[in-house]
PDB file of C-alpha atoms and ligand atoms in Angstrom:
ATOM      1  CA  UNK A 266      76.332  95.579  77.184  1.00 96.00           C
ATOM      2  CA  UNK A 267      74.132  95.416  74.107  1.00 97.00           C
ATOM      3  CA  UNK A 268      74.456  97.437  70.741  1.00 98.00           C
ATOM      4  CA  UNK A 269      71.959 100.094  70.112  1.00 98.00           C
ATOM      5  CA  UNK A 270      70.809 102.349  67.150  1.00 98.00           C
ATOM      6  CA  UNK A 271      67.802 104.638  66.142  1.00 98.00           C
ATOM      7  CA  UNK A 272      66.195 104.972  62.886  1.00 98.00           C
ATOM      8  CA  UNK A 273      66.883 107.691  61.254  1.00 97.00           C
ATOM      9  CA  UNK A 274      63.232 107.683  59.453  1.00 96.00           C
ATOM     10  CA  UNK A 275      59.895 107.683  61.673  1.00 95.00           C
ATOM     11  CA  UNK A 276      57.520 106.936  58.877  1.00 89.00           C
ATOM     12  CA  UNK A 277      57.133 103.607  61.223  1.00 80.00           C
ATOM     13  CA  UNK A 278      56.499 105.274  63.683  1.00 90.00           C
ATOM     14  CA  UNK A 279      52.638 106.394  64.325  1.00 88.00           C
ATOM     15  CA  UNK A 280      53.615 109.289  66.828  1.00 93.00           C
ATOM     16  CA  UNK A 281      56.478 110.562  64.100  1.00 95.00           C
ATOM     17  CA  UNK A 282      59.142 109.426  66.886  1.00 97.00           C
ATOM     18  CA  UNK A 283      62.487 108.098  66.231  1.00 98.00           C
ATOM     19  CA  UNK A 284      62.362 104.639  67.183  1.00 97.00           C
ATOM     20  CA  UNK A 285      65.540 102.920  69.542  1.00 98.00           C
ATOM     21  CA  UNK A 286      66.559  98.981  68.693  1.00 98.00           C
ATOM     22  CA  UNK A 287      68.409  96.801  70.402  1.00 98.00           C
ATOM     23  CA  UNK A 288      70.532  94.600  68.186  1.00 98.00           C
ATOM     24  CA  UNK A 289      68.271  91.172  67.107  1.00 97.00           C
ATOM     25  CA  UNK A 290      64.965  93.665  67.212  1.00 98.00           C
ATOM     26  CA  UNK A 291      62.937  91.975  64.459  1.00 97.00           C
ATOM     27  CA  UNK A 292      62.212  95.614  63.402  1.00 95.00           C
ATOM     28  CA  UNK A 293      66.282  96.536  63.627  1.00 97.00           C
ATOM     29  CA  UNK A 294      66.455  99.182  60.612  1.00 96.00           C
ATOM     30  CA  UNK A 295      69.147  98.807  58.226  1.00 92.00           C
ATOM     31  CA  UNK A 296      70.378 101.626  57.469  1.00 92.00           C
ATOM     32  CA  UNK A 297      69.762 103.207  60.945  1.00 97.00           C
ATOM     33  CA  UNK A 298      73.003 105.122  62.888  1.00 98.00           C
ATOM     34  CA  UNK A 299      74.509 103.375  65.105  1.00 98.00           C
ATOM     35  CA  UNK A 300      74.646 104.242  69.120  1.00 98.00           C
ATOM     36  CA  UNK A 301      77.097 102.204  70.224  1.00 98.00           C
ATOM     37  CA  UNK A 302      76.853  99.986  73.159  1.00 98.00           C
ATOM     38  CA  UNK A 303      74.819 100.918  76.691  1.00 98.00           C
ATOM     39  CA  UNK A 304      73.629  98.899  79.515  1.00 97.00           C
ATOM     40  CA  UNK A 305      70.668  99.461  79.355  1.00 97.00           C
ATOM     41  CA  UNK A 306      68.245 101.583  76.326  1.00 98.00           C
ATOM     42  CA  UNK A 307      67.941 104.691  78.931  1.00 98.00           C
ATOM     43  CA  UNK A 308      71.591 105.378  77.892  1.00 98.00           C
ATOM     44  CA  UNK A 309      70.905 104.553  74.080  1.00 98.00           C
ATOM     45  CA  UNK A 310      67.830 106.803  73.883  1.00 98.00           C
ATOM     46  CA  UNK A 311      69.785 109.587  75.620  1.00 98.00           C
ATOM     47  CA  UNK A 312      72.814 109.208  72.963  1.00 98.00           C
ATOM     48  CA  UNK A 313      70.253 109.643  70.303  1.00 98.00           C
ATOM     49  CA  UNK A 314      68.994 112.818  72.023  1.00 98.00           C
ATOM     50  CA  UNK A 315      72.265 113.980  72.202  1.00 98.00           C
ATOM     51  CA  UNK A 316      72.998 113.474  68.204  1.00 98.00           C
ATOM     52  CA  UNK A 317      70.260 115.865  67.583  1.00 98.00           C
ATOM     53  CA  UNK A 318      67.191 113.689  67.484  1.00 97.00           C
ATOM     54  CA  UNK A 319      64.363 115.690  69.231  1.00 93.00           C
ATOM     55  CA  UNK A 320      61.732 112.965  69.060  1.00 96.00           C
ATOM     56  CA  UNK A 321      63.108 109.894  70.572  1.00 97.00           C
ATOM     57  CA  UNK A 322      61.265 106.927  71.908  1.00 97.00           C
ATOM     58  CA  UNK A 323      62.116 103.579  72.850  1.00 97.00           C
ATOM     59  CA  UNK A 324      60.819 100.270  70.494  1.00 96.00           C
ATOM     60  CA  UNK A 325      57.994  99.115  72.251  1.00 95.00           C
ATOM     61  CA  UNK A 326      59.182  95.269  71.295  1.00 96.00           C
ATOM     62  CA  UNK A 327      63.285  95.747  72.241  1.00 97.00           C
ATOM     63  CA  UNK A 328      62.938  98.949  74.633  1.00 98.00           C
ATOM     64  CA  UNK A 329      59.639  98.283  76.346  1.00 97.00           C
ATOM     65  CA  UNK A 330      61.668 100.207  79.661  1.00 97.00           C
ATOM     66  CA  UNK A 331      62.015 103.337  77.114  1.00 98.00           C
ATOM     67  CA  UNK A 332      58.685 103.136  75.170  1.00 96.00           C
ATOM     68  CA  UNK A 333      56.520 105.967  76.074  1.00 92.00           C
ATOM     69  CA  UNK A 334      53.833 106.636  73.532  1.00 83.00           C
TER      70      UNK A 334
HETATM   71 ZN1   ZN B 139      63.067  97.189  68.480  1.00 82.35          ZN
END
């Protein structure tokens, strides 16, 4: 299991998307929220779906499985 979290800003984002990490992503946020802990970053991005961010998308260096646009 690996620790997950989205950042709760998308001005890094080019698409205006909430980005998911995977815990030792160079571009980890800081001050993003915390997920918790998923096999695999399907169930992290759905979490972050689920606590009300609409535009979700995987980090295309941590999450390439989840990266979409
Ligand atoms: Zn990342």
């Amino acid at each position: 299991m690996e620790k997950y979290c989205v950042n709760k800003e998308t001005k890094d984002n080019p698409k205006g998307n909430h980005e998911v990490h995977k815990k030792g992503c160079h571009k980890w946020p800081e001050n993003g929220e915390d997920l918790g802990e998923f096999a695999d970053c399907h169930g992290a991005v759905q979490k972050a779906k689920d606590l009300g961010y609409s535009k979700v998308d995987g980090c295309v260096h941590c999450c390439p499985d989840c990266h979409n646009e």
